[in-house]
PDB file of C-alpha atoms in Angstrom:
ATOM      1  CA  MET Q   9      28.842  38.438   6.686  1.00 51.00           C
ATOM      2  CA  LYS Q  10      30.326  40.769   4.097  1.00 46.00           C
ATOM      3  CA  ARG Q  11      33.470  38.639   3.905  1.00 51.00           C
ATOM      4  CA  PHE Q  12      31.403  35.513   3.245  1.00 48.00           C
ATOM      5  CA  PHE Q  13      29.388  37.254   0.527  1.00 48.00           C
ATOM      6  CA  ILE Q  14      32.468  38.671  -1.219  1.00 44.00           C
ATOM      7  CA  ILE Q  15      34.284  35.322  -1.165  1.00 48.00           C
ATOM      8  CA  TYR Q  16      31.223  33.569  -2.604  1.00 51.00           C
ATOM      9  CA  PHE Q  17      30.847  36.057  -5.450  1.00 48.00           C
ATOM     10  CA  GLY Q  18      34.575  36.005  -6.140  1.00 49.00           C
ATOM     11  CA  ILE Q  19      34.557  32.233  -6.567  1.00 49.00           C
ATOM     12  CA  LEU Q  20      31.648  32.414  -8.981  1.00 52.00           C
ATOM     13  CA  ILE Q  21      33.244  35.175 -11.021  1.00 45.00           C
ATOM     14  CA  LEU Q  22      36.534  33.300 -11.349  1.00 45.00           C
ATOM     15  CA  SER Q  23      34.595  30.430 -12.823  1.00 46.00           C
ATOM     16  CA  THR Q  24      32.196  32.384 -15.014  1.00 46.00           C
ATOM     17  CA  GLY Q  25      34.954  34.538 -16.439  1.00 45.00           C
ATOM     18  CA  LYS Q  26      36.793  31.447 -17.598  1.00 43.00           C
ATOM     19  CA  ILE Q  27      33.680  29.804 -18.971  1.00 41.00           C
ATOM     20  CA  CYS Q  28      32.494  32.920 -20.770  1.00 40.00           C
ATOM     21  CA  SER Q  29      35.776  33.281 -22.639  1.00 37.00           C
ATOM     22  CA  GLN Q  30      35.273  29.784 -24.040  1.00 37.00           C
ATOM     23  CA  THR Q  31      31.683  30.159 -25.209  1.00 38.00           C
ATOM     24  CA  VAL Q  32      31.106  31.404 -28.728  1.00 34.00           C
ATOM     25  CA  ASP Q  33      28.039  29.502 -29.931  1.00 36.00           C
ATOM     26  CA  SER Q  34      25.268  31.483 -28.260  1.00 38.00           C
ATOM     27  CA  VAL Q  35      23.540  34.754 -28.969  1.00 38.00           C
ATOM     28  CA  TYR Q  36      22.267  36.590 -25.899  1.00 42.00           C
ATOM     29  CA  LYS Q  37      20.041  39.623 -25.629  1.00 57.00           C
ATOM     30  CA  THR Q  38      21.267  41.483 -22.585  1.00 67.00           C
ATOM     31  CA  SER Q  39      19.615  44.881 -22.605  1.00 75.00           C
ATOM     32  CA  PHE Q  40      16.642  46.122 -20.624  1.00 83.00           C
ATOM     33  CA  SER Q  41      14.553  46.522 -23.756  1.00 84.00           C
ATOM     34  CA  LYS Q  42      10.805  46.400 -24.236  1.00 88.00           C
ATOM     35  CA  ASN Q  43      11.118  42.749 -25.239  1.00 88.00           C
ATOM     36  CA  TYR Q  44      12.797  41.911 -21.943  1.00 91.00           C
ATOM     37  CA  PHE Q  45       9.920  43.321 -19.911  1.00 92.00           C
ATOM     38  CA  LYS Q  46       7.412  41.754 -22.298  1.00 92.00           C
ATOM     39  CA  SER Q  47       9.072  38.414 -21.601  1.00 91.00           C
ATOM     40  CA  PHE Q  48       7.837  38.630 -18.000  1.00 94.00           C
ATOM     41  CA  LEU Q  49       4.285  38.235 -19.291  1.00 94.00           C
ATOM     42  CA  LEU Q  50       5.217  35.603 -21.856  1.00 93.00           C
ATOM     43  CA  ASP Q  51       7.138  33.479 -19.372  1.00 94.00           C
ATOM     44  CA  THR Q  52       4.342  33.771 -16.813  1.00 95.00           C
ATOM     45  CA  ARG Q  53       1.882  32.574 -19.441  1.00 95.00           C
ATOM     46  CA  ASP Q  54       4.138  29.705 -20.499  1.00 93.00           C
ATOM     47  CA  ILE Q  55       4.567  28.498 -16.915  1.00 93.00           C
ATOM     48  CA  ALA Q  56       0.815  28.617 -16.294  1.00 94.00           C
ATOM     49  CA  LEU Q  57       0.100  26.599 -19.452  1.00 95.00           C
ATOM     50  CA  SER Q  58       3.067  24.237 -19.239  1.00 94.00           C
ATOM     51  CA  PRO Q  59       1.133  21.303 -17.660  1.00 94.00           C
ATOM     52  CA  LEU Q  60      -0.960  21.141 -20.833  1.00 94.00           C
ATOM     53  CA  HIS Q  61       2.165  20.234 -22.785  1.00 93.00           C
ATOM     54  CA  TRP Q  62       3.725  17.698 -20.419  1.00 93.00           C
ATOM     55  CA  ASP Q  63       4.472  14.164 -21.560  1.00 94.00           C
ATOM     56  CA  TYR Q  64       3.936  11.077 -19.410  1.00 94.00           C
ATOM     57  CA  LYS Q  65       7.430  11.326 -17.897  1.00 94.00           C
ATOM     58  CA  GLU Q  66       6.764  14.851 -16.671  1.00 94.00           C
ATOM     59  CA  TYR Q  67       3.396  13.865 -15.218  1.00 96.00           C
ATOM     60  CA  ALA Q  68       5.053  10.882 -13.532  1.00 97.00           C
ATOM     61  CA  GLY Q  69       7.771  13.137 -12.108  1.00 95.00           C
ATOM     62  CA  ALA Q  70       5.183  15.570 -10.767  1.00 95.00           C
ATOM     63  CA  ALA Q  71       3.221  12.699  -9.216  1.00 97.00           C
ATOM     64  CA  LEU Q  72       6.313  11.252  -7.538  1.00 97.00           C
ATOM     65  CA  THR Q  73       7.296  14.668  -6.198  1.00 97.00           C
ATOM     66  CA  GLY Q  74       3.788  15.251  -4.890  1.00 96.00           C
ATOM     67  CA  GLY Q  75       3.769  11.813  -3.283  1.00 97.00           C
ATOM     68  CA  ALA Q  76       7.081  12.483  -1.546  1.00 97.00           C
ATOM     69  CA  ILE Q  77       5.820  15.820  -0.212  1.00 97.00           C
ATOM     70  CA  LEU Q  78       2.592  14.195   0.965  1.00 97.00           C
ATOM     71  CA  TYR Q  79       4.561  11.530   2.821  1.00 98.00           C
ATOM     72  CA  VAL Q  80       6.784  14.122   4.482  1.00 97.00           C
ATOM     73  CA  THR Q  81       3.716  15.941   5.844  1.00 97.00           C
ATOM     74  CA  SER Q  82       3.215  12.930   8.112  1.00 96.00           C
ATOM     75  CA  ARG Q  83       6.705  13.499   9.536  1.00 98.00           C
ATOM     76  CA  ASP Q  84       6.587  17.297   9.705  1.00 98.00           C
ATOM     77  CA  LEU Q  85       6.062  17.546  13.448  1.00 98.00           C
ATOM     78  CA  GLN Q  86       8.807  15.046  14.234  1.00 98.00           C
ATOM     79  CA  ILE Q  87      11.279  16.901  12.013  1.00 98.00           C
ATOM     80  CA  HIS Q  88      10.165  20.261  13.398  1.00 98.00           C
ATOM     81  CA  ASN Q  89      10.854  19.067  16.940  1.00 97.00           C
ATOM     82  CA  TYR Q  90      14.308  17.865  15.931  1.00 98.00           C
ATOM     83  CA  PHE Q  91      15.206  21.268  14.483  1.00 98.00           C
ATOM     84  CA  MET Q  92      13.920  23.026  17.588  1.00 97.00           C
ATOM     85  CA  GLU Q  93      16.270  20.884  19.677  1.00 97.00           C
ATOM     86  CA  GLN Q  94      19.225  22.295  17.729  1.00 97.00           C
ATOM     87  CA  GLU Q  95      18.574  25.882  18.819  1.00 96.00           C
ATOM     88  CA  SER Q  96      21.603  27.768  20.044  1.00 97.00           C
ATOM     89  CA  GLU Q  97      22.933  31.299  19.847  1.00 97.00           C
ATOM     90  CA  LYS Q  98      25.493  30.244  17.247  1.00 97.00           C
ATOM     91  CA  ASN Q  99      22.927  28.478  15.057  1.00 97.00           C
ATOM     92  CA  ASP Q 100      20.536  31.422  15.397  1.00 97.00           C
ATOM     93  CA  LYS Q 101      23.211  33.731  14.020  1.00 97.00           C
ATOM     94  CA  ILE Q 102      24.066  31.404  11.131  1.00 97.00           C
ATOM     95  CA  ALA Q 103      20.415  31.067  10.122  1.00 97.00           C
ATOM     96  CA  GLU Q 104      19.627  34.771  10.452  1.00 97.00           C
ATOM     97  CA  LYS Q 105      22.794  36.335   9.047  1.00 96.00           C
ATOM     98  CA  TYR Q 106      24.090  33.827   6.502  1.00 97.00           C
ATOM     99  CA  LEU Q 107      21.208  31.667   5.261  1.00 98.00           C
ATOM    100  CA  GLU Q 108      17.817  33.409   5.447  1.00 97.00           C
ATOM    101  CA  PRO Q 109      18.913  36.443   3.359  1.00 98.00           C
ATOM    102  CA  TRP Q 110      19.472  34.184   0.332  1.00 98.00           C
ATOM    103  CA  GLY Q 111      15.771  33.366   0.264  1.00 97.00           C
ATOM    104  CA  SER Q 112      14.558  36.867   1.067  1.00 97.00           C
ATOM    105  CA  GLY Q 113      16.435  38.209  -1.953  1.00 97.00           C
ATOM    106  CA  LEU Q 114      18.980  40.295  -0.075  1.00 97.00           C
ATOM    107  CA  TYR Q 115      21.920  38.095  -1.045  1.00 98.00           C
ATOM    108  CA  SER Q 116      20.558  36.440  -4.188  1.00 97.00           C
ATOM    109  CA  MET Q 117      19.513  39.679  -5.862  1.00 98.00           C
ATOM    110  CA  SER Q 118      22.697  41.392  -4.702  1.00 98.00           C
ATOM    111  CA  THR Q 119      24.596  38.580  -6.407  1.00 97.00           C
ATOM    112  CA  MET Q 120      22.590  39.103  -9.599  1.00 97.00           C
ATOM    113  CA  GLY Q 121      23.369  42.816  -9.388  1.00 97.00           C
ATOM    114  CA  LEU Q 122      27.077  42.056  -9.086  1.00 97.00           C
ATOM    115  CA  PHE Q 123      26.824  39.669 -12.023  1.00 97.00           C
ATOM    116  CA  TYR Q 124      25.330  42.470 -14.109  1.00 96.00           C
ATOM    117  CA  LEU Q 125      27.942  44.981 -12.944  1.00 97.00           C
ATOM    118  CA  TYR Q 126      30.676  42.501 -13.822  1.00 96.00           C
ATOM    119  CA  GLY Q 127      29.106  41.973 -17.251  1.00 94.00           C
ATOM    120  CA  VAL Q 128      28.939  45.693 -17.962  1.00 94.00           C
ATOM    121  CA  SER Q 129      32.453  46.372 -16.685  1.00 95.00           C
ATOM    122  CA  PHE Q 130      34.120  43.559 -18.613  1.00 94.00           C
ATOM    123  CA  LYS Q 131      31.748  43.434 -21.617  1.00 91.00           C
ATOM    124  CA  ASN Q 132      30.608  39.973 -20.594  1.00 93.00           C
ATOM    125  CA  ASP Q 133      27.152  39.422 -22.062  1.00 92.00           C
ATOM    126  CA  ARG Q 134      26.757  36.023 -20.469  1.00 92.00           C
ATOM    127  CA  ALA Q 135      27.075  37.425 -16.962  1.00 94.00           C
ATOM    128  CA  LYS Q 136      24.530  40.135 -17.801  1.00 95.00           C
ATOM    129  CA  ARG Q 137      22.158  37.536 -19.185  1.00 94.00           C
ATOM    130  CA  VAL Q 138      22.374  35.434 -16.029  1.00 96.00           C
ATOM    131  CA  ALA Q 139      21.625  38.514 -13.925  1.00 96.00           C
ATOM    132  CA  MET Q 140      18.588  39.456 -15.988  1.00 96.00           C
ATOM    133  CA  LEU Q 141      17.191  35.924 -16.037  1.00 96.00           C
ATOM    134  CA  GLY Q 142      17.855  35.545 -12.318  1.00 97.00           C
ATOM    135  CA  ALA Q 143      15.992  38.740 -11.450  1.00 97.00           C
ATOM    136  CA  LYS Q 144      13.064  37.812 -13.674  1.00 97.00           C
ATOM    137  CA  THR Q 145      12.869  34.298 -12.260  1.00 97.00           C
ATOM    138  CA  PHE Q 146      12.955  35.599  -8.691  1.00 98.00           C
ATOM    139  CA  LEU Q 147       9.924  37.811  -9.315  1.00 97.00           C
ATOM    140  CA  ILE Q 148       7.899  35.293 -11.321  1.00 97.00           C
ATOM    141  CA  SER Q 149       8.541  32.430  -8.906  1.00 97.00           C
ATOM    142  CA  GLY Q 150       7.383  34.603  -6.017  1.00 96.00           C
ATOM    143  CA  LEU Q 151       4.148  35.301  -7.875  1.00 96.00           C
ATOM    144  CA  PHE Q 152       3.419  31.626  -8.492  1.00 97.00           C
ATOM    145  CA  ALA Q 153       4.349  30.604  -4.946  1.00 97.00           C
ATOM    146  CA  ALA Q 154       1.700  33.006  -3.618  1.00 96.00           C
ATOM    147  CA  ILE Q 155      -1.111  31.050  -5.310  1.00 96.00           C
ATOM    148  CA  PRO Q 156      -0.899  27.822  -3.253  1.00 96.00           C
ATOM    149  CA  LYS Q 157      -0.100  29.899  -0.166  1.00 96.00           C
ATOM    150  CA  ILE Q 158      -3.537  31.496  -0.486  1.00 95.00           C
ATOM    151  CA  LEU Q 159      -5.355  28.334  -1.595  1.00 96.00           C
ATOM    152  CA  PHE Q 160      -4.035  26.088   1.187  1.00 96.00           C
ATOM    153  CA  ASN Q 161      -3.507  28.747   3.879  1.00 96.00           C
ATOM    154  CA  ARG Q 162      -1.576  26.368   6.104  1.00 97.00           C
ATOM    155  CA  TYR Q 163      -0.667  27.142   9.695  1.00 96.00           C
ATOM    156  CA  ARG Q 164       2.950  28.007  10.312  1.00 97.00           C
ATOM    157  CA  PRO Q 165       4.725  26.195  13.157  1.00 96.00           C
ATOM    158  CA  TYR Q 166       4.384  29.245  15.425  1.00 94.00           C
ATOM    159  CA  ASN Q 167       0.632  29.660  14.815  1.00 92.00           C
ATOM    160  CA  GLY Q 168      -1.839  28.341  17.355  1.00 84.00           C
ATOM    161  CA  LYS Q 169      -1.299  27.124  20.903  1.00 86.00           C
ATOM    162  CA  SER Q 170       1.112  24.392  19.785  1.00 92.00           C
ATOM    163  CA  PRO Q 171       2.730  23.436  16.447  1.00 94.00           C
ATOM    164  CA  ASP Q 172       0.230  21.538  14.290  1.00 96.00           C
ATOM    165  CA  PRO Q 173       1.204  20.648  10.696  1.00 96.00           C
ATOM    166  CA  GLY Q 174      -2.311  19.387  10.008  1.00 95.00           C
ATOM    167  CA  MET Q 175      -3.957  22.803  10.048  1.00 96.00           C
ATOM    168  CA  TRP Q 176      -4.905  23.660   6.447  1.00 96.00           C
ATOM    169  CA  MET Q 177      -7.462  26.462   6.577  1.00 95.00           C
ATOM    170  CA  GLY Q 178      -8.240  26.922   2.881  1.00 94.00           C
ATOM    171  CA  PRO Q 179      -8.742  30.123   0.868  1.00 92.00           C
ATOM    172  CA  PHE Q 180     -11.788  31.388   2.745  1.00 88.00           C
ATOM    173  CA  ALA Q 181     -10.401  31.441   6.282  1.00 84.00           C
ATOM    174  CA  PRO Q 182     -10.561  34.852   8.009  1.00 79.00           C
ATOM    175  CA  ASP Q 183      -6.850  34.811   8.851  1.00 82.00           C
ATOM    176  CA  PHE Q 184      -3.817  34.317   6.643  1.00 85.00           C
ATOM    177  CA  TYR Q 185      -0.977  31.958   7.566  1.00 92.00           C
ATOM    178  CA  ARG Q 186       0.404  30.983   4.144  1.00 93.00           C
ATOM    179  CA  SER Q 187       2.989  28.448   5.194  1.00 96.00           C
ATOM    180  CA  PHE Q 188       2.762  26.157   2.148  1.00 98.00           C
ATOM    181  CA  PRO Q 189       4.974  26.348   0.166  1.00 98.00           C
ATOM    182  CA  SER Q 190       7.993  28.257   1.476  1.00 98.00           C
ATOM    183  CA  GLY Q 191       8.342  31.421  -0.590  1.00 97.00           C
ATOM    184  CA  HIS Q 192      11.952  31.941   0.462  1.00 98.00           C
ATOM    185  CA  THR Q 193      12.850  28.429  -0.680  1.00 98.00           C
ATOM    186  CA  THR Q 194      10.994  28.820  -3.972  1.00 98.00           C
ATOM    187  CA  SER Q 195      12.840  32.045  -4.727  1.00 98.00           C
ATOM    188  CA  ILE Q 196      16.369  30.887  -3.922  1.00 98.00           C
ATOM    189  CA  PHE Q 197      15.976  27.567  -5.755  1.00 98.00           C
ATOM    190  CA  SER Q 198      14.637  29.331  -8.851  1.00 98.00           C
ATOM    191  CA  VAL Q 199      17.637  31.683  -8.970  1.00 98.00           C
ATOM    192  CA  ALA Q 200      20.054  28.856  -8.138  1.00 98.00           C
ATOM    193  CA  THR Q 201      18.613  26.881 -11.056  1.00 98.00           C
ATOM    194  CA  ILE Q 202      19.290  29.733 -13.484  1.00 98.00           C
ATOM    195  CA  VAL Q 203      22.953  29.970 -12.468  1.00 98.00           C
ATOM    196  CA  ALA Q 204      23.387  26.192 -12.239  1.00 98.00           C
ATOM    197  CA  SER Q 205      21.826  25.663 -15.674  1.00 97.00           C
ATOM    198  CA  GLU Q 206      23.950  28.316 -17.348  1.00 96.00           C
ATOM    199  CA  TYR Q 207      27.189  26.939 -15.902  1.00 95.00           C
ATOM    200  CA  GLN Q 208      26.220  23.276 -15.768  1.00 94.00           C
ATOM    201  CA  ASN Q 209      29.432  22.189 -17.482  1.00 93.00           C
ATOM    202  CA  THR Q 210      31.434  23.361 -14.467  1.00 93.00           C
ATOM    203  CA  VAL Q 211      30.380  20.720 -11.955  1.00 92.00           C
ATOM    204  CA  TRP Q 212      31.040  22.622  -8.737  1.00 96.00           C
ATOM    205  CA  VAL Q 213      28.912  25.634  -9.739  1.00 97.00           C
ATOM    206  CA  PRO Q 214      25.584  23.718  -9.572  1.00 97.00           C
ATOM    207  CA  VAL Q 215      26.807  21.993  -6.395  1.00 98.00           C
ATOM    208  CA  LEU Q 216      27.535  25.365  -4.772  1.00 98.00           C
ATOM    209  CA  CYS Q 217      24.259  26.927  -5.935  1.00 98.00           C
ATOM    210  CA  TYR Q 218      22.039  24.079  -4.772  1.00 98.00           C
ATOM    211  CA  SER Q 219      23.949  23.681  -1.508  1.00 98.00           C
ATOM    212  CA  ILE Q 220      23.300  27.319  -0.630  1.00 98.00           C
ATOM    213  CA  ALA Q 221      19.648  26.983  -1.672  1.00 98.00           C
ATOM    214  CA  THR Q 222      19.198  23.837   0.431  1.00 98.00           C
ATOM    215  CA  ALA Q 223      20.827  25.396   3.489  1.00 98.00           C
ATOM    216  CA  SER Q 224      18.674  28.500   3.088  1.00 98.00           C
ATOM    217  CA  GLY Q 225      15.535  26.369   2.864  1.00 98.00           C
ATOM    218  CA  LEU Q 226      16.432  24.333   5.945  1.00 98.00           C
ATOM    219  CA  SER Q 227      17.041  27.548   7.857  1.00 98.00           C
ATOM    220  CA  ARG Q 228      13.326  28.293   7.446  1.00 98.00           C
ATOM    221  CA  ILE Q 229      12.542  25.144   9.438  1.00 98.00           C
ATOM    222  CA  TYR Q 230      15.117  26.018  12.068  1.00 98.00           C
ATOM    223  CA  SER Q 231      13.683  29.540  12.374  1.00 97.00           C
ATOM    224  CA  ASN Q 232      10.242  28.041  13.109  1.00 97.00           C
ATOM    225  CA  ASP Q 233       8.725  29.635  10.004  1.00 97.00           C
ATOM    226  CA  HIS Q 234       8.011  26.498   7.948  1.00 98.00           C
ATOM    227  CA  TRP Q 235       7.564  22.745   7.935  1.00 98.00           C
ATOM    228  CA  LEU Q 236       9.840  20.450   5.944  1.00 98.00           C
ATOM    229  CA  SER Q 237       7.053  19.750   3.437  1.00 98.00           C
ATOM    230  CA  ASP Q 238       6.751  23.519   2.847  1.00 98.00           C
ATOM    231  CA  VAL Q 239      10.452  23.650   2.050  1.00 98.00           C
ATOM    232  CA  MET Q 240      10.345  20.570  -0.196  1.00 98.00           C
ATOM    233  CA  CYS Q 241       7.448  21.980  -2.188  1.00 98.00           C
ATOM    234  CA  GLY Q 242       9.208  25.346  -2.459  1.00 98.00           C
ATOM    235  CA  ALA Q 243      12.357  23.658  -3.751  1.00 98.00           C
ATOM    236  CA  ALA Q 244      10.384  21.680  -6.350  1.00 98.00           C
ATOM    237  CA  PHE Q 245       8.515  24.829  -7.397  1.00 96.00           C
ATOM    238  CA  GLY Q 246      11.710  26.841  -7.672  1.00 98.00           C
ATOM    239  CA  ILE Q 247      13.615  24.253  -9.704  1.00 98.00           C
ATOM    240  CA  ALA Q 248      10.690  23.725 -12.078  1.00 96.00           C
ATOM    241  CA  MET Q 249      10.170  27.435 -12.699  1.00 96.00           C
ATOM    242  CA  GLY Q 250      13.888  28.093 -13.016  1.00 97.00           C
ATOM    243  CA  LYS Q 251      14.180  25.348 -15.641  1.00 96.00           C
ATOM    244  CA  LEU Q 252      11.121  26.539 -17.556  1.00 95.00           C
ATOM    245  CA  ILE Q 253      12.292  30.143 -17.692  1.00 95.00           C
ATOM    246  CA  TYR Q 254      15.877  29.211 -18.503  1.00 95.00           C
ATOM    247  CA  ASN Q 255      14.859  26.891 -21.339  1.00 92.00           C
ATOM    248  CA  SER Q 256      12.371  29.354 -22.812  1.00 87.00           C
ATOM    249  CA  ASN Q 257      15.098  32.025 -22.939  1.00 84.00           C
ATOM    250  CA  ASN Q 258      17.940  29.785 -24.065  1.00 73.00           C
ATOM    251  CA  TRP Q 259      18.072  29.485 -27.841  1.00 54.00           C
ATOM    252  CA  LYS Q 260      21.551  28.133 -28.345  1.00 53.00           C
ATOM    253  CA  LEU Q 261      22.805  28.686 -31.858  1.00 48.00           C
ATOM    254  CA  SER Q 262      25.653  26.704 -33.334  1.00 49.00           C
ATOM    255  CA  ILE Q 263      27.275  26.644 -36.762  1.00 50.00           C
ATOM    256  CA  ASN Q 264      28.988  23.447 -37.830  1.00 56.00           C
ATOM    257  CA  PRO Q 265      30.689  22.450 -41.083  1.00 63.00           C
ATOM    258  CA  TYR Q 266      28.748  19.928 -43.124  1.00 59.00           C
ATOM    259  CA  SER Q 267      30.074  17.608 -45.779  1.00 61.00           C
ATOM    260  CA  GLY Q 268      27.967  15.160 -47.768  1.00 60.00           C
ATOM    261  CA  ARG Q 269      28.530  12.982 -50.792  1.00 60.00           C
ATOM    262  CA  ASN Q 270      27.389  15.657 -53.224  1.00 62.00           C
ATOM    263  CA  ASN Q 271      27.679  18.902 -51.298  1.00 64.00           C
ATOM    264  CA  THR Q 272      29.405  20.754 -48.509  1.00 62.00           C
ATOM    265  CA  GLY Q 273      28.391  23.746 -46.438  1.00 59.00           C
ATOM    266  CA  LEU Q 274      27.486  24.991 -42.996  1.00 54.00           C
ATOM    267  CA  MET Q 275      24.706  23.678 -40.793  1.00 55.00           C
ATOM    268  CA  LEU Q 276      22.893  26.063 -38.456  1.00 50.00           C
ATOM    269  CA  SER Q 277      21.151  24.491 -35.492  1.00 50.00           C
ATOM    270  CA  PHE Q 278      19.492  25.811 -32.381  1.00 46.00           C
ATOM    271  CA  LYS Q 279      18.238  24.319 -29.145  1.00 48.00           C
ATOM    272  CA  LEU Q 280      15.063  25.544 -27.501  1.00 45.00           C
TER     273      LEU Q 280
END
């Protein structure tokens, strides 16, 4: 387990070190200042209000995603049974030791901690920034995932006499099941989105991040903790919140020479 974790972090660092040395057009705030902690509240507010500012494409995307999740709920039991048929001692170990800890935060937050340590040790502000955004996104995404968990209060596969994906008890039920969406999946996809967005120009980094997140999410089905629709919703939640937080904290500044017919100078631009 330790060997796997060290190899994974080493691969990321080899890439991020190279990328960071080539990036000179961004200004990052990388200290644990009052503004950083204030940004937790600001980003939470922005996420809550973001649907008010969507355009038709974003509403269409949300509708399509919701439709896909709704369709999958009709196949949840079939998929659950398939995963249960794959149970073995080897698969149990893989799910428990190598995949589930990414969603719980053990591996993902340890990785963010190593990113920050690397940034401090080698004066790499970009690595520190990724660590700080990743930690913030992990906490905020967990908060938002708890809301539908309480509202829908869906049975988990191990609740009841037999697995029943159609048991949605609502917010006023006396017991709490909270299967929908998967909190583990929401958390790992939100952190994966931060890293993947920051290093999107290195193709294999997003592939690695989302592959780990997907495997971690599927392990929740294998472990009999969630339905596939729980995992799909968690992934959609995590990606959306990761993108929102990354974009709201990513003012990219660039200075370019400008030459016109009657004047020359420098043009300052930034991307929100």
